[in-house]
Coordinates of C-alpha atoms and ligand atoms in Angstrom, one line a residue:
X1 CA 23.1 83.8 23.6
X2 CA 25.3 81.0 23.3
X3 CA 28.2 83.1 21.2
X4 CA 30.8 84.2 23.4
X5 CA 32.7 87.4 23.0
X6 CA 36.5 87.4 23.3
X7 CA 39.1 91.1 23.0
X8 CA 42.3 89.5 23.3
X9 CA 44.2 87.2 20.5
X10 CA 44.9 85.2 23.8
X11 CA 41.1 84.6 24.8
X12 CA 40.7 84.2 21.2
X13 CA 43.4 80.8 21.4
X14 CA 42.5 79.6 24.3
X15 CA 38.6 80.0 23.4
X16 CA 39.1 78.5 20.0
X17 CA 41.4 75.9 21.8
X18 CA 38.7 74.3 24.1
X19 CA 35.8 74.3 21.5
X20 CA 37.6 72.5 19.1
X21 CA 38.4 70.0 22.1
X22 CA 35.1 70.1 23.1
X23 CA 33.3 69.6 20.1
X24 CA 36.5 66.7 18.5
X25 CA 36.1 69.2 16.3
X26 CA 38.9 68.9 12.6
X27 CA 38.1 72.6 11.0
X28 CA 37.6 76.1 11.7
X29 CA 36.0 78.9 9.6
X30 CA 37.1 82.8 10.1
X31 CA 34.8 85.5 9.1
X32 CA 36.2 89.0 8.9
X33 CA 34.2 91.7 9.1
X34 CA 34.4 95.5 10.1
X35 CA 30.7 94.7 11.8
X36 CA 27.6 96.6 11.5
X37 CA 26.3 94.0 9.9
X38 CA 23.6 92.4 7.6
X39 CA 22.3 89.8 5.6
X40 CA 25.4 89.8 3.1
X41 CA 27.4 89.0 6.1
X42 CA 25.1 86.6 7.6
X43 CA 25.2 84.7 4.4
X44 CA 29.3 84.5 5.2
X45 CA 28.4 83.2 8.8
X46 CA 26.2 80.8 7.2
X47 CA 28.4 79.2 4.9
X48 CA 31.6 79.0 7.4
X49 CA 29.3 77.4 9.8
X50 CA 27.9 74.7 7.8
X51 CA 31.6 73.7 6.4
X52 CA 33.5 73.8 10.0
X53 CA 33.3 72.8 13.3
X54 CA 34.4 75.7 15.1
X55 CA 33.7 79.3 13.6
X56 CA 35.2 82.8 14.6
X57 CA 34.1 86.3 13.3
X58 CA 36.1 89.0 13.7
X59 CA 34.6 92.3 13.8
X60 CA 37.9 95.5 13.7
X61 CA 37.6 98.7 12.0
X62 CA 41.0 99.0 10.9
X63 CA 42.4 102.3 10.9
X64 CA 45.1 101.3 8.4
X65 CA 42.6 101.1 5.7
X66 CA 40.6 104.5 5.7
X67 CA 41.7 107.3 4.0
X68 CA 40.4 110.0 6.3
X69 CA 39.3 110.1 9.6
X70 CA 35.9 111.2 9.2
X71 CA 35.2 108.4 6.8
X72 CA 36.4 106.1 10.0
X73 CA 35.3 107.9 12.7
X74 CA 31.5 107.6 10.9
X75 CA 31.8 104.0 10.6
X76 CA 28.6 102.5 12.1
X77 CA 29.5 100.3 15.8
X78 CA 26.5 97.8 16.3
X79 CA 28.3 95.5 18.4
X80 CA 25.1 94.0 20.3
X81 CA 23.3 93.6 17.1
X82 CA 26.3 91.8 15.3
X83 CA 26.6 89.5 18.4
X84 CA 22.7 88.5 17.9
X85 CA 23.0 88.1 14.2
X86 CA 26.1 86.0 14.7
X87 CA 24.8 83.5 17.6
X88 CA 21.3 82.8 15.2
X89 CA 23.9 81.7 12.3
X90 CA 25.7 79.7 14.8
X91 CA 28.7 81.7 14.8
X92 CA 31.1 80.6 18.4
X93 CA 33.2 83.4 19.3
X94 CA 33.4 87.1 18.2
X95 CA 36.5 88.3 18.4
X96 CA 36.3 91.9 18.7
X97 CA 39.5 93.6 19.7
X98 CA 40.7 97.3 20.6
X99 CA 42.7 99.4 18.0
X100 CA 45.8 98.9 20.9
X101 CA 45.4 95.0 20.9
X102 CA 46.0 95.0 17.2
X103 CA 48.4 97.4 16.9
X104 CA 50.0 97.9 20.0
X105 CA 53.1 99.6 19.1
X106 CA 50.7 102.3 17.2
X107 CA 50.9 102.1 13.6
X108 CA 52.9 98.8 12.4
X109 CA 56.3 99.5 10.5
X110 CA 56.1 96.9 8.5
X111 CA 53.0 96.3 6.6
X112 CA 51.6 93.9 3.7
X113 CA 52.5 95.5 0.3
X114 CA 49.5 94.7 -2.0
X115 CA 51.7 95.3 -5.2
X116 CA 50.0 96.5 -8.9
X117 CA 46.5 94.7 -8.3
X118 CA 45.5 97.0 -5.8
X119 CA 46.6 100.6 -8.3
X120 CA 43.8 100.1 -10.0
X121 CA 40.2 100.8 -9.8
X122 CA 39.2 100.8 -5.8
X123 CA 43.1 101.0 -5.2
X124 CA 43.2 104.4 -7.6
X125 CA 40.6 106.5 -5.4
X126 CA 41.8 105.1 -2.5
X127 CA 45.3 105.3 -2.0
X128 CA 47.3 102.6 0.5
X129 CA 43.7 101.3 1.2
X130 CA 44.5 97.8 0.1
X131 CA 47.8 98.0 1.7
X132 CA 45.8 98.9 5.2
X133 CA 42.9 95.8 4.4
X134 CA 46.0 93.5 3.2
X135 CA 47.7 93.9 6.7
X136 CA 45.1 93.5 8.7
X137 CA 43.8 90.4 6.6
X138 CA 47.1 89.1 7.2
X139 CA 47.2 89.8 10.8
X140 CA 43.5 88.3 11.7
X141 CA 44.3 85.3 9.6
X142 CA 47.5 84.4 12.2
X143 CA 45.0 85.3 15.1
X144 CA 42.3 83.2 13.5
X145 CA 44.7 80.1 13.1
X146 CA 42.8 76.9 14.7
X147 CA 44.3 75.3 17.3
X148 CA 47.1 77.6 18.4
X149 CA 45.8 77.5 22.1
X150 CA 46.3 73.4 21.5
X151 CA 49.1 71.5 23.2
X152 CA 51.4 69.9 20.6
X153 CA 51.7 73.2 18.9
X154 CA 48.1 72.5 17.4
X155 CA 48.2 69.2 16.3
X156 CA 45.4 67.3 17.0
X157 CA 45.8 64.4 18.8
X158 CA 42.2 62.8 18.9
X159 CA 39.3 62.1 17.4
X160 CA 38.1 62.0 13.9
X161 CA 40.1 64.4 12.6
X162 CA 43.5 63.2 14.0
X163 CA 46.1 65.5 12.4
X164 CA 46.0 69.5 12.0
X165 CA 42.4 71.1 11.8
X166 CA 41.5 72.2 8.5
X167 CA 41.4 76.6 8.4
X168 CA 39.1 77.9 6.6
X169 CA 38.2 82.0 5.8
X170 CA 35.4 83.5 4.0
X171 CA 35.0 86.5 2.2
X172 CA 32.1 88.5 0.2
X173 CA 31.8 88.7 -4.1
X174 CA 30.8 91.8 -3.2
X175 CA 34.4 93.3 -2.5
X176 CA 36.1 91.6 -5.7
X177 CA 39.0 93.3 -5.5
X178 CA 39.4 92.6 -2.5
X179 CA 38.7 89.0 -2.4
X180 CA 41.4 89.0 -5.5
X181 CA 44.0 90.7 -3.6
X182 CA 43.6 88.1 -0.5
X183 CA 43.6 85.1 -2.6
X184 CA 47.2 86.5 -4.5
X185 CA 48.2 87.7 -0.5
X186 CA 47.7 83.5 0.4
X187 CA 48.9 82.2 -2.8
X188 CA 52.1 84.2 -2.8
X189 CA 53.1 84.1 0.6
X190 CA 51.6 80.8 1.9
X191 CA 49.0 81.1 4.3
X192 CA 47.9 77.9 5.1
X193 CA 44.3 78.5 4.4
X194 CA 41.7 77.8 1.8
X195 CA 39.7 81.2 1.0
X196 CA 36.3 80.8 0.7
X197 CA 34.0 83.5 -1.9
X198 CA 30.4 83.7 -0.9
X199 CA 28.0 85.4 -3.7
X200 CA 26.6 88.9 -3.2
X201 CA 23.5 89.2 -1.6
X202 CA 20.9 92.0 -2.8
X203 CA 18.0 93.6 -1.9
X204 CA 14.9 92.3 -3.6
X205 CA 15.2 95.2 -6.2
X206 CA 18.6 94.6 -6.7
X207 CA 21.1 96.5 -4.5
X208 CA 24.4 95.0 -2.7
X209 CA 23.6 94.9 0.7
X210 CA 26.5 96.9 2.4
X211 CA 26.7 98.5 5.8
X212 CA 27.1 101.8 3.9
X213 CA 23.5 102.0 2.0
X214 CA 22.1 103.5 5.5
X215 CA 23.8 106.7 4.1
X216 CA 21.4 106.9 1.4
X217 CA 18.5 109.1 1.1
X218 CA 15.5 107.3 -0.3
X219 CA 15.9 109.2 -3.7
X220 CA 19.2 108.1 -3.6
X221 CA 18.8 104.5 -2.8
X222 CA 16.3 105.0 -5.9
X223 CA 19.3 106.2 -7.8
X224 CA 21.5 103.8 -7.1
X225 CA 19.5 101.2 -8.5
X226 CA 20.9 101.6 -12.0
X227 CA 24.8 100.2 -10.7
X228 CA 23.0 96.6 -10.6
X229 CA 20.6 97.2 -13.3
X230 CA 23.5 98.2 -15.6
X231 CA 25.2 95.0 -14.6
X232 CA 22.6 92.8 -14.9
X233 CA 22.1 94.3 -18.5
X234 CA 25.4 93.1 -19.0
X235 CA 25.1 89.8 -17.7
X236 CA 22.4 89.0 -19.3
X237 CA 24.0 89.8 -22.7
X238 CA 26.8 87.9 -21.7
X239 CA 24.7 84.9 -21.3
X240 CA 23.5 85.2 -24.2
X241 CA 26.3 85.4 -26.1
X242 CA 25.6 88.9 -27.3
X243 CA 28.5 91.5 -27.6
X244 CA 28.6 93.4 -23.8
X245 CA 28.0 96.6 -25.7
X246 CA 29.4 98.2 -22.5
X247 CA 28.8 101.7 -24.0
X248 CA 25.3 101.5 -23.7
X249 CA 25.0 99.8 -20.4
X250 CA 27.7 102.9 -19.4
X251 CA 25.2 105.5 -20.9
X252 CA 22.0 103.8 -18.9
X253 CA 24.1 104.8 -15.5
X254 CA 25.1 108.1 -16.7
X255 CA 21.9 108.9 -17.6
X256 CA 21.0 109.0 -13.9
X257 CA 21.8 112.4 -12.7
X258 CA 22.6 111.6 -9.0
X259 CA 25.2 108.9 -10.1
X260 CA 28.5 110.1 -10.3
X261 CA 30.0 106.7 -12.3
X262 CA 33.8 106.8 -11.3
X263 CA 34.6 103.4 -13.6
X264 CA 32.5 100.5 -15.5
X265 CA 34.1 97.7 -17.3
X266 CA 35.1 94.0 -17.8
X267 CA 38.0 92.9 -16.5
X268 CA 39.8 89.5 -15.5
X269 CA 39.1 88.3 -12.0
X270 CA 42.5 87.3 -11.7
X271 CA 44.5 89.7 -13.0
X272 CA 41.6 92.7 -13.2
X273 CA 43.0 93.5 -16.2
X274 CA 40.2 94.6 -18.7
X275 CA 38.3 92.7 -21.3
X276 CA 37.9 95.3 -23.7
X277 CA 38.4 93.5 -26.7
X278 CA 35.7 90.9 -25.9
X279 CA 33.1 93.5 -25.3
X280 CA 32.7 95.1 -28.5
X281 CA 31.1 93.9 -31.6
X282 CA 31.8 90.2 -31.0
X283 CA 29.7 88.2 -28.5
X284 CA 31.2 87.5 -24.9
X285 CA 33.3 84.4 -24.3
X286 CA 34.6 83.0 -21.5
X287 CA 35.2 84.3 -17.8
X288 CA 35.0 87.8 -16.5
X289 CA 34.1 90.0 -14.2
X290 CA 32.1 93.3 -14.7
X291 CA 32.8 96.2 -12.1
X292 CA 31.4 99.3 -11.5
X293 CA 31.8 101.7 -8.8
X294 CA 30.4 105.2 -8.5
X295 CA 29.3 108.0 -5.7
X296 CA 25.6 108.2 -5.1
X297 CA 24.9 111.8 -2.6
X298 CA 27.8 111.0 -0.2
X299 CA 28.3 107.2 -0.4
X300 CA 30.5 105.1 -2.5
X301 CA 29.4 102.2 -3.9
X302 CA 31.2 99.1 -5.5
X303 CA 29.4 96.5 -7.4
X304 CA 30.0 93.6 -9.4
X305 CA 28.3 90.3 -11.2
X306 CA 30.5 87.8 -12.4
X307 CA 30.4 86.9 -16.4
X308 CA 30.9 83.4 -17.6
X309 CA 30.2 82.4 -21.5
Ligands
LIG401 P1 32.9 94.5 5.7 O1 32.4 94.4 7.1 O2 32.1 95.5 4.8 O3 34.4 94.7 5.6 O4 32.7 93.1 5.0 C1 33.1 91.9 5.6 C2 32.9 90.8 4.6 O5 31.5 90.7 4.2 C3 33.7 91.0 3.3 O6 34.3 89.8 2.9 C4 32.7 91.5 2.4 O7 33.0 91.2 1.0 C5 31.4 90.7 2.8 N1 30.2 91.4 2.3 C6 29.9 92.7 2.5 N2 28.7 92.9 1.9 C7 28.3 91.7 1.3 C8 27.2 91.3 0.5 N3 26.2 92.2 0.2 N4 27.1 90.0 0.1 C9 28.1 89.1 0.4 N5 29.2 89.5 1.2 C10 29.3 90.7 1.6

């Protein structure tokens, strides 16, 4: 395997350091992950290595962001199969580091403070999780930054791309929420990097990829089905300029009795505020985003398709 493996932030610099030298390279990409990994995250991997020289994925279950311990402690650990996913995408270094390399001192004092985005929906059920996901976002963006290892405080000196490399980080659809919250994170306290969102990838029959789905009975996978069937149901309206008629969509999921629906609706991808007004009895205009999330047996799923009209 080409990839190389690094624990520390200061392998990480001086890793990412040399193979930006060695390769006159003028970007780097950073994929965070929480590992166990699969083709939604390989798609990630993908994208960051086709648009940069130089590409890191991180894989950390953060603490900060679970709610209980068994829910963390159950987390699936795959590290070699990551690795060998990674190094056929083309990924360079993994930067997998301890719970006491990231927070040393034990549990930080001063954290991120997502604000009102993250009270609702994924944020309701899950209290201070984007708080937890925000902090360490934050943190593995300043470990990720390109060229810190670099002499001349990481301006490059060289080659084609004389000048600062470009930093790039990717994140999934999947988690819009998220993705939301980390773009308003960047654009409010100026990260100097461009955040990249890569579409979901599914399942031929239609379900998220998502490390938790290995949870699933086979009944249940069945079951689950009807999270992207309802929002395809919707997007297809959409494009068709029908009304969302969201009731009925929300009917076709609560029909399924192993589905316990915990929210459905439209909202704006930037603000997440909902669209209920467009969803009625007049067709669908313009941009938004249709969420669902619900429990299936033990597992919590999170969905979405974005709408445009
Ligand atoms: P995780 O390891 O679950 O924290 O996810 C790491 C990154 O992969 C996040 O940015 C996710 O949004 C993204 N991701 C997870 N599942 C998928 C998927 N099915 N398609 C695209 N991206 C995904």
């Amino acid at each position: 395997m080409a990839i190389k493996l690094v624990t520390t932030a200061a392998q990480l610099r001086t890793e990412s350091a040399r193979l930006l030298t060695e390769k006159q390279g003028s970007s780097q990409g950073l994929v965070p992950t929480m590992g166990a990994l699969h083709e939604g995250h390989a798609r990630l991997a993908r994208t960051a290595v086709e648009q940069n020289d130089v590409v890191v994925a991180s894989i950390f279950v953060n603490p900060l962001q679970f709610g209980e311990a068994v829910d963390l402690d159950r987390y699936p650990r795959t590290l070699e199969a990551d690795m060998e996913l990674l190094d056929a995408e083309g990924v360079d270094l993994v930067f997998a580091p301890s719970v006491e390399e990231v927070y040393p001192g034990g549990e930080p004092l001063v954290r991120v403070t997502a604000g009102r985005l993250a009270e609702k929906w994924e944020g309701a059920s899950r209290p201070g999780h984007f708080d937890g996901a925000l902090t360490v976002v934050a943190k593995l963006l300043h470990y990720g930054f390109p060229g810190a290892g670099l002499s001349g405080g990481g301006a490059f000196v060289t080659g084609a791309g004389a000048g600062l490399p470009a930093y790039r980080a990717y994140f999934g659809q999947k988690d819009a929420q998220q993705l939301t919250l980390v773009r308003r994170m960047v654009a409010d306290l100026n990260f100097p990097v461009e955040i990249v969102a890569v579409p979901t990838v599914r399942s031929a029959d239609g379900l998220a990829l998502s490390s938790r789905n290995r949870f699933l009975s086979g009944e249940e996978r069945e079951a689950a089905l009807v999270l992207s069937r309802a929002l395809r149901l919707l997007e297809e309206r959409a494009n068709a300029h029908e009304p969302l008629d969201l009731e009925s969509a929300q009917s076709l999921v609560e029909s399924q009795p192993l589905v316990g629906l915990d929210y459905f609706d439209v909202v704006d991808p930037d603000t997440l505020e909902p669209l209920a007004e467009n969803c009625k009895e007049t067709p669908f205009r313009g941009e938004g985003l249709a969420i669902i999330a619900a429990k299936v047996g033990p597992v919590r799923l999170i969905d979405n398709v974005p709408l445009n009209s």
